[in-house]
PDB file of C-alpha atoms in Angstrom:
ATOM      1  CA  UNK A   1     137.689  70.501 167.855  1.00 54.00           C
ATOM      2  CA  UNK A   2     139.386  71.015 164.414  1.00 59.00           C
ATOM      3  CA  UNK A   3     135.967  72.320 163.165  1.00 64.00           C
ATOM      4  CA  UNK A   4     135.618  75.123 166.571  1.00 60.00           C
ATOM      5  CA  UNK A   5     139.762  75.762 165.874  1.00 48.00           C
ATOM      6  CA  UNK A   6     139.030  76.442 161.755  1.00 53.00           C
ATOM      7  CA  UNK A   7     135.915  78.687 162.445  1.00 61.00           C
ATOM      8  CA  UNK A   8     138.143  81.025 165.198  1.00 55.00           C
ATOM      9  CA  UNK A   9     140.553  81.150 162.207  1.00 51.00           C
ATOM     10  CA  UNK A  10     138.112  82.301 159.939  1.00 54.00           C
ATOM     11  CA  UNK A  11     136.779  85.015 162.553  1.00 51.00           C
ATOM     12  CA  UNK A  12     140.118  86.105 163.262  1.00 47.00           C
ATOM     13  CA  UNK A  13     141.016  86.483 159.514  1.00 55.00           C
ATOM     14  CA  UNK A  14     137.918  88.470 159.040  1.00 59.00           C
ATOM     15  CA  UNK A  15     138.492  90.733 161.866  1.00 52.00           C
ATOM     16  CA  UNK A  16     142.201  91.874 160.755  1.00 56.00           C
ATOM     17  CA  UNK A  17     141.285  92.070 157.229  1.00 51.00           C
ATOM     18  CA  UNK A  18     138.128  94.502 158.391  1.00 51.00           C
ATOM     19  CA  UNK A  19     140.950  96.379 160.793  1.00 51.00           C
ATOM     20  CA  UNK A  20     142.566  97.032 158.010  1.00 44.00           C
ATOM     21  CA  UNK A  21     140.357  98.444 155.773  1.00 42.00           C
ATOM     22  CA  UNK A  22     139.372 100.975 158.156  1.00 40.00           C
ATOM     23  CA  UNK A  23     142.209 102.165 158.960  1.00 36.00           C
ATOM     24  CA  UNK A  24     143.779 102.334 155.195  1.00 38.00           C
ATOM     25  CA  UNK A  25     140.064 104.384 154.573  1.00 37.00           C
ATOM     26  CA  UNK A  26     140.962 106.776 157.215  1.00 39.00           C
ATOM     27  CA  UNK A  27     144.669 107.294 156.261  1.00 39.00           C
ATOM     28  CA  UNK A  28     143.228 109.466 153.070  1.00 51.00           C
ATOM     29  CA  UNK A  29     142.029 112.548 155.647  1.00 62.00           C
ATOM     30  CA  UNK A  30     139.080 114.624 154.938  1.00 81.00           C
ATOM     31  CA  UNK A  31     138.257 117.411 152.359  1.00 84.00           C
ATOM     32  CA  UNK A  32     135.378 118.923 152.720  1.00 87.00           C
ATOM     33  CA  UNK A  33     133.447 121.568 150.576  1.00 86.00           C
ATOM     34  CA  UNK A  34     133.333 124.940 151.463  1.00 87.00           C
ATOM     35  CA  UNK A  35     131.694 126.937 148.967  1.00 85.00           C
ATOM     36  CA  UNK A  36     132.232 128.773 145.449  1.00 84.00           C
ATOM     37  CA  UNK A  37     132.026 132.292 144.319  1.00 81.00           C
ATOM     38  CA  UNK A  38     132.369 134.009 140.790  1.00 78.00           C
ATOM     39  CA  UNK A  39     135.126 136.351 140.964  1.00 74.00           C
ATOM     40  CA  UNK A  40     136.259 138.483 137.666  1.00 69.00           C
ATOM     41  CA  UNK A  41     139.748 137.414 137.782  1.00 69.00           C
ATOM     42  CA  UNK A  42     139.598 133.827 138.174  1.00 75.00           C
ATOM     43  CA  UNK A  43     136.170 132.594 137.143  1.00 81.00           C
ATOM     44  CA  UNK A  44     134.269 130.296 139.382  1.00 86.00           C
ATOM     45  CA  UNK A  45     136.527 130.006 142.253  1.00 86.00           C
ATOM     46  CA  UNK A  46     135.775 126.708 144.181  1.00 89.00           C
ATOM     47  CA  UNK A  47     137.029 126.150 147.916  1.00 88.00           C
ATOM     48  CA  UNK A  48     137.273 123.139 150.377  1.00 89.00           C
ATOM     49  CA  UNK A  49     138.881 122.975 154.002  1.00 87.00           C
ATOM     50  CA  UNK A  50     141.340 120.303 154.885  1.00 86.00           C
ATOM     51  CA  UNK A  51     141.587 118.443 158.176  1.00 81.00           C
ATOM     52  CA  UNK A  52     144.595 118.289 159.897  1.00 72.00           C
ATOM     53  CA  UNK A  53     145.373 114.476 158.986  1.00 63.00           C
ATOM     54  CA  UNK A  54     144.907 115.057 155.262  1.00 64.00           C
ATOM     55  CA  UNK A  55     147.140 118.054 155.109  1.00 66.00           C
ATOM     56  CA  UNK A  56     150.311 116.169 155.892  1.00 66.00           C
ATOM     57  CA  UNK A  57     149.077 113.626 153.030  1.00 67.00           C
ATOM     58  CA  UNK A  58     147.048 115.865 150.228  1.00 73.00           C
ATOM     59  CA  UNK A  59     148.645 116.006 146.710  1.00 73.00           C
ATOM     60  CA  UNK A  60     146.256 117.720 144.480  1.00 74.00           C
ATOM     61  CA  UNK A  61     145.677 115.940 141.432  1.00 76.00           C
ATOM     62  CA  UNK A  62     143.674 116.952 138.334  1.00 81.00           C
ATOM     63  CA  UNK A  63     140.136 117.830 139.400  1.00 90.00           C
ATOM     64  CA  UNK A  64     137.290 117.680 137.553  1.00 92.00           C
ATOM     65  CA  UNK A  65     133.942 119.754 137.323  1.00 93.00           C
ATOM     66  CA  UNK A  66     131.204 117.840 135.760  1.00 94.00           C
ATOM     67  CA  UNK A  67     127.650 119.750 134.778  1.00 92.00           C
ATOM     68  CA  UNK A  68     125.709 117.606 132.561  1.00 87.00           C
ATOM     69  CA  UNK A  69     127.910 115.483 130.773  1.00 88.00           C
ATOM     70  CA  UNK A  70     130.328 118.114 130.138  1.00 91.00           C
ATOM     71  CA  UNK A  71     133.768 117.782 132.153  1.00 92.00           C
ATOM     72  CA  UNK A  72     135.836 121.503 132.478  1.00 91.00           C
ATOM     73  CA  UNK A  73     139.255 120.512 133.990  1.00 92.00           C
ATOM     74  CA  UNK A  74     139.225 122.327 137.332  1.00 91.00           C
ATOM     75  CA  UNK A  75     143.152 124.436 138.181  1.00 89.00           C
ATOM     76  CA  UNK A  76     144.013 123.614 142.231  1.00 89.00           C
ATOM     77  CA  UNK A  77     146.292 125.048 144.329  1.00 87.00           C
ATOM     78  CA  UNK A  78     146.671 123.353 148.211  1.00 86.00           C
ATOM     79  CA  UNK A  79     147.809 126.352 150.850  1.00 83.00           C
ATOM     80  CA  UNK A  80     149.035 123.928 153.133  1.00 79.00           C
ATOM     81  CA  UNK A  81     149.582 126.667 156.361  1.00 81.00           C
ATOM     82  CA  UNK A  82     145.894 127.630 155.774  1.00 82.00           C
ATOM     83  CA  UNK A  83     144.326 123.826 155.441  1.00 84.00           C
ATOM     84  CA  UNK A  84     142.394 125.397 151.554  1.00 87.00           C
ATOM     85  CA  UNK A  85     142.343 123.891 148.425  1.00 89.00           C
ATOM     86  CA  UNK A  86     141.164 126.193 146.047  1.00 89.00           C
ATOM     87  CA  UNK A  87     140.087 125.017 142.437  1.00 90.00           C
ATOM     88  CA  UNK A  88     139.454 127.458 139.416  1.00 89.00           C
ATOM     89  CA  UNK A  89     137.469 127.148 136.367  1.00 87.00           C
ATOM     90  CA  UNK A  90     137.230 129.680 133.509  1.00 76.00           C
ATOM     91  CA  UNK A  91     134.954 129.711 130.758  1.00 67.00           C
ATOM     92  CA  UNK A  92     131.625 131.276 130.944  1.00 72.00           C
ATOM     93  CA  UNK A  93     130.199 128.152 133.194  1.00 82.00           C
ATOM     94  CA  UNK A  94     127.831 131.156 134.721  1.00 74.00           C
ATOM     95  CA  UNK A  95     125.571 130.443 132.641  1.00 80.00           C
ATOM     96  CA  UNK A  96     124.804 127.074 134.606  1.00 83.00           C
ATOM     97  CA  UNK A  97     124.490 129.293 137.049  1.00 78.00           C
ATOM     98  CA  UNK A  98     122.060 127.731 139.949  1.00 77.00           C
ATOM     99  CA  UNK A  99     122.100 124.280 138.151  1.00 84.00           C
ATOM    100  CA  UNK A 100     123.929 121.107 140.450  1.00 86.00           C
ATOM    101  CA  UNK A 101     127.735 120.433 139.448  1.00 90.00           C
ATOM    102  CA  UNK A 102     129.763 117.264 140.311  1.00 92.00           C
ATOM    103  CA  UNK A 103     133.596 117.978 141.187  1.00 93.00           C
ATOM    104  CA  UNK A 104     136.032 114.953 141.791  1.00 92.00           C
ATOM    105  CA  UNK A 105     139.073 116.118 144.096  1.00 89.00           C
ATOM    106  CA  UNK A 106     141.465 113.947 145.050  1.00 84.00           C
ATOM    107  CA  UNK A 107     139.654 110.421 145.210  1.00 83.00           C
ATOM    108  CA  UNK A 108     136.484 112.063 146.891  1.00 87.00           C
ATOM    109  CA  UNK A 109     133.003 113.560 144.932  1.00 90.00           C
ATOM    110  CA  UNK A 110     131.678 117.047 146.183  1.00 91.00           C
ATOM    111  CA  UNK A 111     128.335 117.903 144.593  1.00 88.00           C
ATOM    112  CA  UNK A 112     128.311 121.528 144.408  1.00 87.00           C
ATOM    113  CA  UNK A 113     126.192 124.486 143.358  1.00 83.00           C
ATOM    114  CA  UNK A 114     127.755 126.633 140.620  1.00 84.00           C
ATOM    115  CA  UNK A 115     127.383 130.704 141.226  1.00 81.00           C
ATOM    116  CA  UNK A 116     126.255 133.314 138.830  1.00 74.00           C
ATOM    117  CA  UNK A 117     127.972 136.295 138.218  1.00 69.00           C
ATOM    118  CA  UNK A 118     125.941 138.465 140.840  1.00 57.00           C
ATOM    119  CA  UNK A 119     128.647 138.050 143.087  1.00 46.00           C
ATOM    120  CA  UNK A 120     128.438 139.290 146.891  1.00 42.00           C
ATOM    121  CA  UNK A 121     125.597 140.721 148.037  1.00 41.00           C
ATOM    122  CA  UNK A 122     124.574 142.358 150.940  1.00 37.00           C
ATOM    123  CA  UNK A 123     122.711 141.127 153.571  1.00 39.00           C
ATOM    124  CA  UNK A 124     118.611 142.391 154.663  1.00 44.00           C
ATOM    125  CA  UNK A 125     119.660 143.275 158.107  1.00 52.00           C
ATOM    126  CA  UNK A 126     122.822 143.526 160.227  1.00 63.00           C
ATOM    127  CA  UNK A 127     124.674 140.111 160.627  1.00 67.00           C
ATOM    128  CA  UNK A 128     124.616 139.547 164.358  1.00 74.00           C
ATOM    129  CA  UNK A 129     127.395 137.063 165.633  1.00 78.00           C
ATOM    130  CA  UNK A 130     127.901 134.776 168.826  1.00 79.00           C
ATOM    131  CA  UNK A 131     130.303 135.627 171.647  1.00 82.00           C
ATOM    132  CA  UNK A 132     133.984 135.686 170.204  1.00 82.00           C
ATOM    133  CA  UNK A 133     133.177 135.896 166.394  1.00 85.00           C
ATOM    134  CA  UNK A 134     133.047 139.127 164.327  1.00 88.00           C
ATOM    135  CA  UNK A 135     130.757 139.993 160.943  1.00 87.00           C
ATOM    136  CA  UNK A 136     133.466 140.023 158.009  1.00 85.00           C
ATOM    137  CA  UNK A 137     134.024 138.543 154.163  1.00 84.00           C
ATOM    138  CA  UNK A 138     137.003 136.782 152.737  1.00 84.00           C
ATOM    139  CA  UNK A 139     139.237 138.408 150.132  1.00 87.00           C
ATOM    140  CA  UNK A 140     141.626 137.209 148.089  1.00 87.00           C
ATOM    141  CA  UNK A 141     144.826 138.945 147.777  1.00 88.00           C
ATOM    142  CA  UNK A 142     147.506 139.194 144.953  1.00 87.00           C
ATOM    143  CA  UNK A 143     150.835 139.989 146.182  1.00 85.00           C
ATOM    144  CA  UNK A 144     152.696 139.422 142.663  1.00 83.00           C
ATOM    145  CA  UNK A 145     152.142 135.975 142.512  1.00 82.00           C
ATOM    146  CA  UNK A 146     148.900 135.282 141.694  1.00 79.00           C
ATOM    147  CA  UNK A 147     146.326 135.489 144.241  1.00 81.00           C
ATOM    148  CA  UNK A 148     146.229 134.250 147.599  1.00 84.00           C
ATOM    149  CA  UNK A 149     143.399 133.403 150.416  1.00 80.00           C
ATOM    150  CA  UNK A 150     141.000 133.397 151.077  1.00 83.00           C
ATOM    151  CA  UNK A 151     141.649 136.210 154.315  1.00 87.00           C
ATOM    152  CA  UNK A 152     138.906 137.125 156.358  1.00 89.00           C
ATOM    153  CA  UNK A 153     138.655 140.760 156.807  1.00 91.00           C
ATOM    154  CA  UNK A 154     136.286 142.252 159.543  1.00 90.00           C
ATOM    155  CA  UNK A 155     133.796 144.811 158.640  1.00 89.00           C
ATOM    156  CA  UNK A 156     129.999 144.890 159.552  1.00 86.00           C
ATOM    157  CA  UNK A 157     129.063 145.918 155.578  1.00 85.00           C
ATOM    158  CA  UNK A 158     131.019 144.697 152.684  1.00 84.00           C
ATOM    159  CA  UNK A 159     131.975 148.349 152.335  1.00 87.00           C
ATOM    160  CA  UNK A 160     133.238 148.233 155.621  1.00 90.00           C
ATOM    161  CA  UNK A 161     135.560 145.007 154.605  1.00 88.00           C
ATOM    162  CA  UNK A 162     136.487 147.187 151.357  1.00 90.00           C
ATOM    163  CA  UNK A 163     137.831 149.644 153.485  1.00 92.00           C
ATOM    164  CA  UNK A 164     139.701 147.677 156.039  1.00 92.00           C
ATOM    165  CA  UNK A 165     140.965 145.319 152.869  1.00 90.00           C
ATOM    166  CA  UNK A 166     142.513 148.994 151.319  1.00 91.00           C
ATOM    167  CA  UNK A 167     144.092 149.754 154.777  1.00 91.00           C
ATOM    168  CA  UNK A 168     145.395 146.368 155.201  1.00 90.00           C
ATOM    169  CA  UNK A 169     146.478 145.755 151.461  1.00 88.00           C
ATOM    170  CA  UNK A 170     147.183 148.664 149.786  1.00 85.00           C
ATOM    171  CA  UNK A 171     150.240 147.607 148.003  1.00 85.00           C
ATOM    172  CA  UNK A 172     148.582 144.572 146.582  1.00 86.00           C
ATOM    173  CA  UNK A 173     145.136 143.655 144.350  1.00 87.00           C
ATOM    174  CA  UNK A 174     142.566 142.452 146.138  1.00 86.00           C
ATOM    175  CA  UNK A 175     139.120 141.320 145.515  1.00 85.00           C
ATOM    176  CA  UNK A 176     136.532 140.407 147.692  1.00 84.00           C
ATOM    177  CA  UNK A 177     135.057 136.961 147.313  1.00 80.00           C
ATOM    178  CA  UNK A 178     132.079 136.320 149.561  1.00 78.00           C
ATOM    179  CA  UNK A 179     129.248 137.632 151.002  1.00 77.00           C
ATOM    180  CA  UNK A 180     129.463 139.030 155.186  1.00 77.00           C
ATOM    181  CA  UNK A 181     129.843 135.689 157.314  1.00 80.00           C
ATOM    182  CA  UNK A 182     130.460 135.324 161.092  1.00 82.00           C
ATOM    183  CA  UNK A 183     134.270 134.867 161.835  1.00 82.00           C
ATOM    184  CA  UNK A 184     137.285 135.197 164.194  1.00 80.00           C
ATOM    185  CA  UNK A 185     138.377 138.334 164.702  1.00 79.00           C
ATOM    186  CA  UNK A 186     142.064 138.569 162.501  1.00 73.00           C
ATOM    187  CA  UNK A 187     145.053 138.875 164.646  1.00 68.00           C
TER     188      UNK A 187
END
């Protein structure tokens, strides 16, 4: 009896210690990697989504961008409304341009593909979307503080987008930072 009684212990030990360590895992939330661009005024302009869990939680600490076994200290901003992180590197690292990069954000490794200068570039044909979705690029926008975005912008070229990004922001800088994607249509 005392041996059945001290191996129920020992299950029931291991199953709240295993409880546990799930859920402290999941209390972190989840970044995830969205892509990078070169953009004159920043650099290499790196930017992840966050879920809804980890945006209530996310403190952006020093990030790191390793290509080789160089390290290039990575400068991240969190938009918190938007659920973006957005990390910036300067320094000529175009000319790894195409080569594999490792970036450590916030207890979590993204490996990542750093851009060349070429920046966006049309596509071969028209971008056809599903139901609901339009053909647009994101643009960042400077408002006096440094930029902000990413903001999709509809347009079915990237001259298109340039034109609706003057209508929409002619006050302010702007700069467009990807190539023509499917996305909602801005309110």
């Amino acid at each position: 009896m005392k041996k059945t009684a001290s191996i129920i212990l020992a299950v029931l030990m291991m199953a709240s210690v295993l409880g546990s360590a799930a859920t402290k895992a999941k209390a972190a939330g989840l970044i995830t990697y969205e892509g990078a661009v070169f953009t004159l005024s920043k650099g290499i302009v790196f930017l992840f989504n966050v879920d809804e869990f980890a945006k209530k939680n996310v403190k952006v600490r020093p990030a790191t961008l390793y290509i080789g076994s160089d390290a290039y200290p990575l400068s991240c901003i969190f938009k918190a409304d938007e659920g973006k992180i957005r990390c910036d590197v300067r320094g000529g690292l175009t000319q790894f341009a195409g080569q594999t990069g490792i970036i450590y954000l916030n207890g979590q490794i993204f490996y990542v593909i750093i851009p060349g200068r070429g920046g966006p570039s049309e596509q071969a044909g028209p971008l056809v979307c599903p139901d609901g979705e339009v053909p647009g690029a994101d643009v960042m926008v400077d408002f006096g503080d440094g930029p902000e975005g990413p903001y999709f912008v509809s347009g079915s070229t990237l001259e298109e987008v340039q034109n609706q990004a003057e209508s929409w922001f002619s006050e302010s800088d702007f700069e467009i930072v990807s190539g023509l994607y499917c996305g909602q249509e801005p309110t």
